[in-house]
Amino acid sequence: MQTRELNGSDAARYYELRLEALLTNPDAFITTYEQEKQRPDPIKSTADRLDSKTSRTFGLFSEETLVGVVTLIKEAHPKFAHKASIVAMYITPENRRKGGAELLIQEVILFSQAIHLEVLHLSVVTDNQPAKKLYEKLGFESYGVERKAIKLPDRYLDEEHMALFLKQ
């Protein structure tokens, strides 16, 4: 498996993987499959997002197939410019538990260090134990749990907020 930063030319395959993610793990994302499908000109808007300067998306490839993604969103305000958030992490079910998620997060960490970020934040649904264990293994520390962070039609989900300090 290999990782690389995605760009606008990857829009079609990213969009297809995004739709899969929203169908496969709907509780892990705020956006719903229906919302994503209703987006006007989804390939163009996806290409624009992938070419954005405020966020960077990294892909995990098995041979030539995109099998995982993660996005890093940098804070824009000058007083927060030392921080970024990791969002939209997804690995296809058949490629999980093979080390790909760790490769993706390590890629994000290396990129963040290269652009002199100091703090990375992420949130994970509290019952997603495999993800929490991975983030802890890579040095992320919990700094709180938000109860009822996500409201679904039939229940609420709590989110654990985690941070990695790249510069002490």
mmCIF file of C-alpha atoms in Angstrom:
data_model
loop_
_atom_site.group_PDB
_atom_site.id
_atom_site.type_symbol
_atom_site.label_atom_id
_atom_site.label_comp_id
_atom_site.label_asym_id
_atom_site.label_seq_id
_atom_site.Cartn_x
_atom_site.Cartn_y
_atom_site.Cartn_z
ATOM 1 C CA MET A 1 0.000 0.000 0.000
ATOM 2 C CA GLN A 2 1.124 3.507 -0.799
ATOM 3 C CA THR A 3 -0.035 6.991 0.118
ATOM 4 C CA ARG A 4 0.032 10.288 -1.712
ATOM 5 C CA GLU A 5 -1.677 13.647 -1.646
ATOM 6 C CA LEU A 6 -4.753 13.803 -3.852
ATOM 7 C CA ASN A 7 -5.567 16.632 -6.262
ATOM 8 C CA GLY A 8 -8.350 17.647 -8.628
ATOM 9 C CA SER A 9 -7.468 14.928 -11.121
ATOM 10 C CA ASP A 10 -8.445 12.372 -8.456
ATOM 11 C CA ALA A 11 -11.944 13.841 -8.031
ATOM 12 C CA ALA A 12 -13.970 11.080 -9.699
ATOM 13 C CA ARG A 13 -12.386 8.230 -7.772
ATOM 14 C CA TYR A 14 -12.436 10.217 -4.514
ATOM 15 C CA TYR A 15 -16.138 10.979 -4.995
ATOM 16 C CA GLU A 16 -16.950 7.299 -5.578
ATOM 17 C CA LEU A 17 -15.029 6.311 -2.444
ATOM 18 C CA ARG A 18 -16.766 9.084 -0.499
ATOM 19 C CA LEU A 19 -20.172 7.726 -1.500
ATOM 20 C CA GLU A 20 -19.068 4.236 -0.446
ATOM 21 C CA ALA A 21 -17.910 5.592 2.917
ATOM 22 C CA LEU A 22 -21.222 7.340 3.549
ATOM 23 C CA LEU A 23 -23.129 4.137 2.766
ATOM 24 C CA THR A 24 -20.767 1.775 4.601
ATOM 25 C CA ASN A 25 -20.205 3.805 7.774
ATOM 26 C CA PRO A 26 -22.950 6.453 7.940
ATOM 27 C CA ASP A 27 -22.475 7.031 11.678
ATOM 28 C CA ALA A 28 -18.844 8.074 11.156
ATOM 29 C CA PHE A 29 -19.672 11.108 9.007
ATOM 30 C CA ILE A 30 -21.787 14.211 9.485
ATOM 31 C CA THR A 31 -22.676 14.401 5.783
ATOM 32 C CA THR A 32 -25.220 11.832 4.650
ATOM 33 C CA TYR A 33 -25.210 9.845 1.439
ATOM 34 C CA GLU A 34 -28.353 11.671 0.318
ATOM 35 C CA GLN A 35 -26.775 15.091 0.925
ATOM 36 C CA GLU A 36 -23.666 14.121 -1.012
ATOM 37 C CA LYS A 37 -25.704 12.782 -3.935
ATOM 38 C CA GLN A 38 -27.674 16.056 -4.151
ATOM 39 C CA ARG A 39 -24.561 18.183 -4.493
ATOM 40 C CA PRO A 40 -24.632 20.054 -7.832
ATOM 41 C CA ASP A 41 -21.798 19.080 -10.191
ATOM 42 C CA PRO A 42 -20.189 16.804 -7.602
ATOM 43 C CA ILE A 43 -17.023 16.004 -9.569
ATOM 44 C CA LYS A 44 -16.196 19.684 -10.124
ATOM 45 C CA SER A 45 -16.912 20.627 -6.508
ATOM 46 C CA THR A 46 -14.854 17.637 -5.344
ATOM 47 C CA ALA A 47 -11.974 18.682 -7.617
ATOM 48 C CA ASP A 48 -12.165 22.210 -6.196
ATOM 49 C CA ARG A 49 -11.988 20.836 -2.639
ATOM 50 C CA LEU A 50 -9.035 18.599 -3.520
ATOM 51 C CA ASP A 51 -7.178 21.578 -5.008
ATOM 52 C CA SER A 52 -7.928 23.815 -2.006
ATOM 53 C CA LYS A 53 -5.070 25.480 -0.156
ATOM 54 C CA THR A 54 -6.846 25.319 3.233
ATOM 55 C CA SER A 55 -7.236 21.556 3.234
ATOM 56 C CA ARG A 56 -5.210 18.632 1.978
ATOM 57 C CA THR A 57 -6.535 15.156 1.286
ATOM 58 C CA PHE A 58 -4.343 12.088 1.239
ATOM 59 C CA GLY A 59 -5.167 8.803 -0.424
ATOM 60 C CA LEU A 60 -4.228 5.228 0.301
ATOM 61 C CA PHE A 61 -3.704 3.083 -2.774
ATOM 62 C CA SER A 62 -3.607 -0.669 -3.211
ATOM 63 C CA GLU A 63 -1.871 -0.929 -6.542
ATOM 64 C CA GLU A 64 -3.769 1.717 -8.581
ATOM 65 C CA THR A 65 -7.022 1.553 -6.612
ATOM 66 C CA LEU A 66 -7.941 4.256 -4.088
ATOM 67 C CA VAL A 67 -8.878 2.344 -0.929
ATOM 68 C CA GLY A 68 -8.616 4.991 1.783
ATOM 69 C CA VAL A 69 -8.633 8.715 2.407
ATOM 70 C CA VAL A 70 -8.109 11.296 5.114
ATOM 71 C CA THR A 71 -8.330 15.091 5.043
ATOM 72 C CA LEU A 72 -6.339 17.696 6.959
ATOM 73 C CA ILE A 73 -8.010 21.101 7.414
ATOM 74 C CA LYS A 74 -5.739 23.937 8.461
ATOM 75 C CA GLU A 75 -7.089 26.698 10.679
ATOM 76 C CA ALA A 76 -7.307 30.008 8.811
ATOM 77 C CA HIS A 77 -7.235 32.574 11.622
ATOM 78 C CA PRO A 78 -3.661 33.769 12.347
ATOM 79 C CA LYS A 79 -3.980 32.993 16.062
ATOM 80 C CA PHE A 80 -5.016 29.412 15.219
ATOM 81 C CA ALA A 81 -2.695 28.898 12.235
ATOM 82 C CA HIS A 82 -0.517 26.503 14.243
ATOM 83 C CA LYS A 83 -3.403 23.977 14.369
ATOM 84 C CA ALA A 84 -5.262 21.684 11.984
ATOM 85 C CA SER A 85 -8.001 19.058 12.159
ATOM 86 C CA ILE A 86 -8.011 15.555 10.745
ATOM 87 C CA VAL A 87 -11.401 14.648 9.263
ATOM 88 C CA ALA A 88 -13.130 12.253 6.870
ATOM 89 C CA MET A 89 -10.941 9.218 7.568
ATOM 90 C CA TYR A 90 -12.099 6.121 5.686
ATOM 91 C CA ILE A 91 -10.614 2.790 4.643
ATOM 92 C CA THR A 92 -12.596 0.288 2.567
ATOM 93 C CA PRO A 93 -13.720 -2.705 4.683
ATOM 94 C CA GLU A 94 -11.606 -5.204 2.732
ATOM 95 C CA ASN A 95 -8.477 -3.092 3.328
ATOM 96 C CA ARG A 96 -8.898 -2.511 7.064
ATOM 97 C CA ARG A 97 -6.522 -3.965 9.630
ATOM 98 C CA LYS A 98 -3.694 -4.095 7.095
ATOM 99 C CA GLY A 99 -1.795 -1.018 8.300
ATOM 100 C CA GLY A 100 -3.230 1.418 5.755
ATOM 101 C CA ALA A 101 -4.909 3.719 8.265
ATOM 102 C CA GLU A 102 -1.636 4.042 10.138
ATOM 103 C CA LEU A 103 0.184 4.867 6.881
ATOM 104 C CA LEU A 104 -2.366 7.591 6.110
ATOM 105 C CA ILE A 105 -2.157 9.212 9.546
ATOM 106 C CA GLN A 106 1.646 9.033 9.470
ATOM 107 C CA GLU A 107 1.555 10.789 6.079
ATOM 108 C CA VAL A 108 -0.626 13.534 7.573
ATOM 109 C CA ILE A 109 1.730 13.885 10.537
ATOM 110 C CA LEU A 110 4.809 14.166 8.286
ATOM 111 C CA PHE A 111 3.075 16.733 6.068
ATOM 112 C CA SER A 112 1.953 18.696 9.143
ATOM 113 C CA GLN A 113 5.483 18.774 10.502
ATOM 114 C CA ALA A 114 6.824 19.894 7.116
ATOM 115 C CA ILE A 115 4.492 22.904 7.098
ATOM 116 C CA HIS A 116 5.309 23.666 10.756
ATOM 117 C CA LEU A 117 1.970 22.843 12.334
ATOM 118 C CA GLU A 118 2.123 22.321 16.074
ATOM 119 C CA VAL A 119 -1.187 20.678 17.031
ATOM 120 C CA LEU A 120 -3.429 18.181 15.250
ATOM 121 C CA HIS A 121 -7.005 17.621 16.415
ATOM 122 C CA LEU A 122 -9.470 14.897 15.576
ATOM 123 C CA SER A 123 -12.744 13.537 16.883
ATOM 124 C CA VAL A 124 -13.786 9.920 16.945
ATOM 125 C CA VAL A 125 -17.092 8.304 17.908
ATOM 126 C CA THR A 126 -16.462 6.839 21.356
ATOM 127 C CA ASP A 127 -17.466 3.294 20.436
ATOM 128 C CA ASN A 128 -14.989 3.144 17.513
ATOM 129 C CA GLN A 129 -12.350 1.283 19.518
ATOM 130 C CA PRO A 130 -10.064 0.324 16.579
ATOM 131 C CA ALA A 131 -9.732 3.974 15.531
ATOM 132 C CA LYS A 132 -9.154 5.175 19.093
ATOM 133 C CA LYS A 133 -6.431 2.561 19.605
ATOM 134 C CA LEU A 134 -4.709 3.599 16.372
ATOM 135 C CA TYR A 135 -4.764 7.289 17.292
ATOM 136 C CA GLU A 136 -3.419 6.549 20.776
ATOM 137 C CA LYS A 137 -0.669 4.365 19.277
ATOM 138 C CA LEU A 138 0.389 7.330 17.121
ATOM 139 C CA GLY A 139 0.556 9.663 20.129
ATOM 140 C CA PHE A 140 -2.866 11.333 20.174
ATOM 141 C CA GLU A 141 -4.221 12.082 23.639
ATOM 142 C CA SER A 142 -7.835 12.455 24.667
ATOM 143 C CA TYR A 143 -8.836 15.841 26.029
ATOM 144 C CA GLY A 144 -12.547 15.338 26.427
ATOM 145 C CA VAL A 145 -15.730 13.579 25.465
ATOM 146 C CA GLU A 146 -18.644 15.458 23.981
ATOM 147 C CA ARG A 147 -21.851 13.716 24.974
ATOM 148 C CA LYS A 148 -24.588 13.647 22.356
ATOM 149 C CA ALA A 149 -22.232 15.178 19.785
ATOM 150 C CA ILE A 150 -24.072 13.624 16.845
ATOM 151 C CA LYS A 151 -27.836 13.250 16.631
ATOM 152 C CA LEU A 152 -29.170 10.409 14.527
ATOM 153 C CA PRO A 153 -32.861 9.668 13.947
ATOM 154 C CA ASP A 154 -32.960 7.010 16.676
ATOM 155 C CA ARG A 155 -30.036 7.808 19.003
ATOM 156 C CA TYR A 156 -27.092 10.036 19.865
ATOM 157 C CA LEU A 157 -23.384 9.363 19.473
ATOM 158 C CA ASP A 158 -20.680 10.671 21.780
ATOM 159 C CA GLU A 159 -17.362 11.877 20.359
ATOM 160 C CA GLU A 160 -13.945 11.762 21.936
ATOM 161 C CA HIS A 161 -11.737 14.748 21.115
ATOM 162 C CA MET A 162 -8.036 13.984 20.710
ATOM 163 C CA ALA A 163 -4.907 16.030 20.058
ATOM 164 C CA LEU A 164 -1.357 15.353 18.973
ATOM 165 C CA PHE A 165 1.245 17.945 19.943
ATOM 166 C CA LEU A 166 3.875 17.999 17.211
ATOM 167 C CA LYS A 167 5.938 20.687 18.897
ATOM 168 C CA GLN A 168 6.278 20.698 22.664
#
